[in-house]
Short mmCIF file of C-alpha atoms and ligand atoms in Angstrom, two decimals:
data_model
loop_
_atom_site.label_atom_id
_atom_site.label_comp_id
_atom_site.label_asym_id
_atom_site.label_seq_id
_atom_site.Cartn_x
_atom_site.Cartn_y
_atom_site.Cartn_z
CA UNK C 7 -20.18 12.07 -35.03
CA UNK C 8 -17.34 11.55 -32.59
CA UNK C 9 -14.90 8.62 -31.92
CA UNK C 10 -12.08 7.63 -29.48
CA UNK C 11 -9.31 4.99 -30.43
CA UNK C 12 -7.21 4.74 -26.90
CA UNK C 13 -9.02 3.86 -24.34
CA UNK C 14 -8.06 1.73 -20.95
CA UNK C 15 -9.79 -0.20 -18.90
CA UNK C 16 -9.64 -2.44 -15.09
CA UNK C 17 -7.89 -4.91 -17.61
CA UNK C 18 -4.98 -2.78 -17.23
CA UNK C 19 -4.31 0.49 -15.59
CA UNK C 20 -7.41 2.18 -16.37
CA UNK C 21 -10.10 2.74 -13.06
CA UNK C 22 -13.30 2.13 -15.25
CA UNK C 23 -14.26 -1.84 -16.13
CA UNK C 24 -14.92 -2.73 -19.91
CA UNK C 25 -18.56 -2.75 -19.38
CA UNK C 26 -18.57 0.64 -17.78
CA UNK C 27 -16.55 2.26 -20.30
CA UNK C 28 -18.82 0.85 -22.85
CA UNK C 29 -22.09 2.30 -21.23
CA UNK C 30 -19.98 5.71 -21.01
CA UNK C 31 -18.91 5.60 -24.61
CA UNK C 32 -22.89 5.06 -25.57
CA UNK C 33 -23.92 8.10 -23.24
CA UNK C 34 -21.28 10.24 -25.06
CA UNK C 35 -22.81 9.42 -28.10
CA UNK C 36 -19.23 7.77 -29.59
CA UNK C 37 -19.31 6.06 -32.89
CA UNK C 38 -16.40 4.01 -32.36
CA UNK C 39 -14.15 3.06 -29.46
CA UNK C 40 -11.21 0.98 -29.53
CA UNK C 41 -10.04 -0.79 -26.15
CA UNK C 42 -6.28 -0.61 -25.90
CA UNK C 43 -5.15 -1.85 -22.49
CA UNK C 44 -1.29 -2.67 -21.97
CA UNK C 45 -0.70 -5.85 -22.93
CA UNK C 46 -3.97 -7.51 -22.46
CA UNK C 47 -6.84 -8.47 -24.44
CA UNK C 48 -9.02 -9.75 -21.40
CA UNK C 49 -11.30 -6.75 -21.38
CA UNK C 50 -12.21 -7.65 -24.61
CA UNK C 51 -12.94 -11.23 -23.78
CA UNK C 52 -15.20 -9.85 -20.99
CA UNK C 53 -17.23 -7.91 -23.29
CA UNK C 54 -17.98 -10.63 -25.65
CA UNK C 55 -18.83 -12.87 -22.89
CA UNK C 56 -21.09 -10.30 -22.09
CA UNK C 57 -22.64 -10.06 -25.73
CA UNK C 58 -21.54 -6.83 -25.04
CA UNK C 59 -18.69 -6.30 -28.30
CA UNK C 60 -21.21 -6.12 -31.26
CA UNK C 61 -23.43 -3.14 -30.86
CA UNK C 62 -25.61 -1.54 -33.69
CA UNK C 63 -24.59 2.19 -32.67
CA UNK C 64 -21.09 1.81 -30.78
CA UNK C 65 -18.48 0.11 -33.14
CA UNK C 66 -16.24 -1.78 -30.96
CA UNK C 67 -12.51 -2.16 -32.04
CA UNK C 68 -10.44 -4.93 -30.59
CA UNK C 69 -7.06 -3.26 -29.73
CA UNK C 70 -3.86 -3.53 -27.59
CA UNK C 71 -1.38 -1.66 -26.51
CA UNK C 72 2.32 -3.02 -26.36
CA UNK C 73 5.54 -1.36 -24.51
CA UNK C 74 8.88 -1.33 -26.02
CA UNK C 75 11.93 -0.86 -23.40
CA UNK C 76 14.80 0.81 -25.09
CA UNK C 77 17.75 1.88 -23.59
CA UNK C 78 16.91 5.42 -22.63
CA UNK C 79 13.19 5.36 -24.09
CA UNK C 80 9.66 4.04 -23.88
CA UNK C 81 7.58 3.47 -27.14
CA UNK C 82 4.41 2.48 -27.10
CA UNK C 83 2.85 0.36 -30.30
CA UNK C 84 -1.16 0.33 -30.56
CA UNK C 85 -2.49 -2.92 -32.41
CA UNK C 86 -6.07 -2.64 -33.77
CA UNK C 87 -8.73 -4.80 -35.23
CA UNK C 88 -6.82 -7.73 -34.09
CA UNK C 89 -8.15 -11.05 -33.78
CA UNK C 90 -7.83 -11.46 -30.42
CA UNK C 91 -8.41 -15.12 -30.01
CA UNK C 92 -5.22 -15.89 -32.14
CA UNK C 93 -3.19 -18.08 -30.15
CA UNK C 94 0.17 -16.94 -31.24
CA UNK C 95 -0.91 -13.51 -29.74
CA UNK C 96 -2.36 -14.90 -26.62
CA UNK C 97 1.02 -16.78 -26.05
CA UNK C 98 2.92 -13.63 -26.45
CA UNK C 99 0.63 -11.50 -23.91
CA UNK C 100 0.57 -14.70 -21.43
CA UNK C 101 4.38 -14.01 -21.40
CA UNK C 102 4.05 -10.44 -20.98
CA UNK C 103 1.60 -10.30 -18.19
CA UNK C 104 3.68 -12.88 -16.60
CA UNK C 105 6.85 -10.78 -16.68
CA UNK C 106 4.66 -8.00 -15.76
CA UNK C 107 4.27 -9.22 -12.37
CA UNK C 108 7.74 -10.34 -11.88
CA UNK C 109 8.71 -6.41 -12.36
CA UNK C 110 5.73 -5.24 -10.29
CA UNK C 111 7.18 -7.48 -7.48
CA UNK C 112 10.35 -5.74 -7.98
CA UNK C 113 9.00 -2.10 -8.20
CA UNK C 114 6.89 -3.03 -4.90
CA UNK C 115 10.49 -4.24 -3.27
CA UNK C 116 12.55 -1.21 -4.51
CA UNK C 117 9.75 0.88 -3.30
CA UNK C 118 9.64 -0.57 0.12
CA UNK C 119 13.41 -0.44 0.63
CA UNK C 120 13.02 3.12 0.03
CA UNK C 121 11.01 3.32 3.27
CA UNK C 122 7.18 3.25 1.95
CA UNK C 123 4.90 0.48 4.12
CA UNK C 124 3.41 -1.26 1.07
CA UNK C 125 3.18 -4.73 -0.24
CA UNK C 126 1.91 -6.34 -3.03
CA UNK C 127 -1.46 -7.62 -1.53
CA UNK C 128 -2.29 -4.24 0.15
CA UNK C 129 -1.86 -2.72 -3.58
CA UNK C 130 -3.71 -5.46 -5.65
CA UNK C 131 -6.55 -4.70 -2.81
CA UNK C 132 -6.29 -1.02 -2.59
CA UNK C 133 -6.60 -0.31 -6.20
CA UNK C 134 -8.88 -2.99 -7.26
CA UNK C 135 -6.13 -4.62 -9.86
CA UNK C 136 -7.51 -7.59 -12.20
CA UNK C 137 -5.10 -7.70 -15.44
CA UNK C 138 -1.86 -6.01 -16.57
CA UNK C 139 -0.18 -4.76 -13.55
CA UNK C 140 1.83 -1.88 -13.86
CA UNK C 141 3.44 1.31 -12.41
CA UNK C 142 -0.10 3.14 -12.07
CA UNK C 143 -1.15 0.80 -9.46
CA UNK C 144 1.61 1.23 -7.41
CA UNK C 145 1.42 5.38 -7.73
CA UNK C 146 -2.31 4.79 -6.99
CA UNK C 147 -2.04 2.90 -3.91
CA UNK C 148 0.61 5.52 -2.39
CA UNK C 149 -1.62 8.39 -3.04
CA UNK C 150 -4.31 6.07 -1.17
CA UNK C 151 -1.75 5.41 1.61
CA UNK C 152 -1.10 9.49 1.55
CA UNK C 153 2.13 9.50 0.77
CA UNK C 154 1.77 11.60 -2.02
CA UNK C 155 -1.29 14.09 -3.48
CA UNK C 156 -1.04 12.86 -6.91
CA UNK C 157 0.13 10.12 -8.76
CA UNK C 158 2.32 12.13 -11.84
CA UNK C 159 4.46 13.20 -8.21
CA UNK C 160 4.73 9.47 -7.29
CA UNK C 161 6.36 9.33 -11.11
CA UNK C 162 8.45 12.25 -10.86
CA UNK C 163 9.98 10.92 -7.44
CA UNK C 164 9.81 7.46 -8.01
CA UNK C 165 8.69 5.37 -10.73
CA UNK C 166 9.80 7.53 -14.07
CA UNK C 167 12.91 5.57 -15.61
CA UNK C 168 15.77 6.63 -13.90
CA UNK C 169 13.86 6.73 -10.46
CA UNK C 170 14.52 4.89 -7.71
CA UNK C 171 11.65 2.55 -7.96
CA UNK C 172 11.68 1.77 -11.82
CA UNK C 173 12.30 -1.25 -13.30
CA UNK C 174 12.54 -2.09 -17.12
CA UNK C 175 9.54 -4.20 -18.91
CA UNK C 176 10.08 -7.50 -20.66
CA UNK C 177 12.51 -6.57 -23.64
CA UNK C 178 10.56 -6.91 -26.93
CA UNK C 179 11.83 -5.04 -30.12
CA UNK C 180 9.34 -3.20 -31.98
CA UNK C 181 10.27 -5.28 -35.34
CA UNK C 182 8.62 -8.33 -32.59
CA UNK C 183 5.73 -6.37 -31.76
CA UNK C 184 4.69 -5.19 -35.18
CA UNK C 185 5.01 -9.36 -35.90
CA UNK C 186 2.87 -10.19 -33.60
CA UNK C 187 -0.12 -7.10 -34.28
CA UNK C 188 0.01 -8.26 -37.93
CA UNK C 189 0.34 -11.92 -37.47
CA UNK C 190 -3.16 -11.33 -35.06
CA UNK C 191 -4.45 -9.81 -38.34
CA UNK C 192 -3.85 -6.17 -36.98
CA UNK C 193 -2.72 -2.48 -37.75
CA UNK C 194 0.09 -1.60 -36.15
CA UNK C 195 -0.20 2.31 -34.83
CA UNK C 196 2.83 3.95 -33.02
CA UNK C 197 1.29 5.53 -29.83
CA UNK C 198 1.84 9.19 -28.82
CA UNK C 199 4.93 9.50 -31.05
CA UNK C 200 5.74 12.95 -29.40
CA UNK C 201 5.96 11.46 -26.24
CA UNK C 202 9.19 9.41 -27.56
CA UNK C 203 11.33 12.47 -27.51
CA UNK C 204 13.29 11.39 -30.10
CA UNK C 205 12.23 11.65 -34.27
CA UNK C 206 15.24 8.87 -34.99
CA UNK C 207 13.30 6.57 -33.62
CA UNK C 208 9.91 7.55 -35.28
CA UNK C 209 11.42 7.54 -38.49
CA UNK C 210 13.14 3.78 -37.48
CA UNK C 211 9.44 2.53 -37.01
CA UNK C 212 8.17 4.07 -40.18
CA UNK C 213 11.18 2.05 -41.46
CA UNK C 214 10.23 -0.88 -40.13
CA UNK C 215 6.57 -0.98 -41.26
CA UNK C 216 4.18 0.14 -38.93
CA UNK C 217 0.87 0.98 -40.58
CA UNK C 218 0.22 4.05 -39.01
CA UNK C 219 0.80 7.08 -36.10
CA UNK C 220 -1.44 8.24 -33.51
CA UNK C 221 -1.27 12.24 -34.37
CA UNK C 222 -3.88 13.22 -31.94
CA UNK C 223 -3.51 12.45 -28.39
CA UNK C 224 -3.94 15.02 -25.18
CA UNK C 225 0.01 15.11 -24.52
CA UNK C 226 0.31 16.46 -28.24
CA UNK C 227 0.69 20.20 -28.94
CA UNK C 228 -0.89 21.62 -32.27
CA UNK C 229 2.39 21.26 -33.82
CA UNK C 230 2.97 18.05 -32.90
CA UNK C 231 -0.19 16.72 -34.05
CA UNK C 232 0.30 18.64 -37.39
CA UNK C 233 3.96 16.98 -37.87
CA UNK C 234 2.47 13.44 -37.52
CA UNK C 235 -0.26 14.06 -39.48
CA UNK C 236 2.10 15.28 -42.64
CA UNK C 237 4.66 12.56 -41.66
CA UNK C 238 1.66 9.73 -42.09
CA UNK C 239 0.46 11.11 -44.98
CA UNK C 240 4.29 11.56 -46.84
CA UNK C 241 4.82 7.73 -45.87
CA UNK C 242 0.91 6.60 -47.14
CA UNK C 243 0.06 5.72 -43.26
CA UNK C 244 -3.20 5.92 -41.29
CA UNK C 245 -3.47 9.00 -38.97
CA UNK C 246 -5.25 7.89 -35.46
CA UNK C 247 -6.22 9.33 -32.32
CA UNK C 248 -7.85 8.86 -29.10
CA UNK C 249 -8.21 10.39 -25.29
CA UNK C 250 -5.40 7.42 -23.79
CA UNK C 251 -8.42 7.41 -21.12
CA UNK C 252 -7.70 5.97 -17.97
CA UNK C 253 -10.96 7.69 -15.98
CA UNK C 254 -8.26 8.69 -13.13
CA UNK C 255 -9.03 12.27 -11.39
CA UNK C 256 -6.62 14.71 -12.24
CA UNK C 257 -5.51 13.31 -15.85
CA UNK C 258 -7.12 14.85 -18.46
CA UNK C 259 -9.63 13.43 -19.93
CA UNK C 260 -11.57 12.85 -16.84
CA UNK C 261 -14.20 11.42 -18.75
CA UNK C 262 -15.41 10.17 -22.74
CA UNK C 263 -16.63 12.43 -25.55
CA UNK C 264 -14.15 15.42 -24.37
CA UNK C 265 -11.13 14.32 -26.17
CA UNK C 266 -12.16 12.81 -29.88
CA UNK C 267 -11.36 11.93 -33.29
CA UNK C 268 -13.59 12.17 -36.64
CA UNK C 269 -15.39 9.00 -37.29
CA UNK C 270 -13.48 8.57 -40.86
CA UNK C 271 -10.37 7.77 -39.26
CA UNK C 272 -11.38 5.40 -37.02
CA UNK C 273 -13.59 3.88 -40.08
CA UNK C 274 -10.37 3.48 -42.17
CA UNK C 275 -8.70 1.91 -39.15
CA UNK C 276 -10.84 -1.24 -39.57
CA UNK C 277 -11.54 -1.17 -43.15
P1 AMP W 326 3.89 1.03 -16.96
O1 AMP W 326 3.09 0.04 -18.42
O2 AMP W 326 3.68 0.01 -15.74
O3 AMP W 326 5.24 1.09 -17.52
O4 AMP W 326 3.07 2.25 -16.86
C1 AMP W 326 2.79 3.03 -17.79
C2 AMP W 326 1.98 3.75 -17.44
O5 AMP W 326 1.68 4.48 -16.53
C3 AMP W 326 1.06 4.57 -18.68
O6 AMP W 326 0.86 3.99 -19.95
C4 AMP W 326 0.29 5.58 -17.99
O7 AMP W 326 -0.68 5.41 -18.15
C5 AMP W 326 1.28 5.81 -16.54
N1 AMP W 326 1.68 7.34 -16.59
C6 AMP W 326 3.31 7.19 -16.97
N2 AMP W 326 3.64 8.41 -16.33
C7 AMP W 326 2.74 9.07 -15.47
C8 AMP W 326 2.53 9.99 -14.87
N3 AMP W 326 3.81 11.18 -14.89
N4 AMP W 326 1.37 10.24 -14.28
C9 AMP W 326 0.43 9.42 -14.09
N5 AMP W 326 0.74 8.16 -15.04
C10 AMP W 326 1.93 8.02 -15.80
FE1 FE W 327 -1.64 3.59 -19.25
FE1 FE W 328 0.70 4.41 -24.02
ZN1 ZN W 329 -2.48 4.05 -23.75
#
């Protein structure tokens, strides 16, 4: 049986609601899934309210994905098995979602100034955003309006770090992020380490006390996966993986169940 420990919903930049994700995961026969929205746990509250969080067949692991902006790199940190009612965590997430709103408005202003006819309300309506706001919402709106044919082109031209529409995230350090995750009783896992592009940063985060490495990720080649598995084993860390599913066409995987990991890895995260 298979599991997927990295999934986004409409609570951040995914296109499917948490409820639709649960239905699709069951359809795909997955054993464990983790909902890991950017800087928010509201998808988990939504599932809890509807009584969908505990299920005999499908284990749902509460998760979150933090962004850490370094001078010239971007690092993502996953938290697993967190107590998503933890007040300290919720306060921190509130600060992050507020700062994402300000950042979103500044990016819209930059993109407008470059001659694109968009505004905040229109973007929110076009993409049906209901939680953490981010660059993908702007990218999707520009595709919907016909300025670009795919989201990755918008990132390449406007939204990647260093491009003219980019705005940095709130300044969180990785020791702070590790502290929030651990405070909420969770395990910290460095997301897609191969995408950081700097092994010194990976080594520093291991020294700072991260609990695991996401070795399996669609953006990792076989060499990266092997290297991060070995690195995790060497330091006694968890090895995890997931599809980073956003339910967006043209971004692999386009459905759940195609990119999965062994159940044993998922079980270890919550043991
Ligand atoms: P943000 O959190 O607003 O900085 O946006 C980061 C998110 O944008 C990532 O988690 C990805 O989901 C998405 N993303 C990053 N680069 C690309 C790309 N080239 N094409 C499509 N989506 C991207
Ligand atoms: Fe994302
Ligand atoms: Fe990520
Ligand atoms: Zn992600």
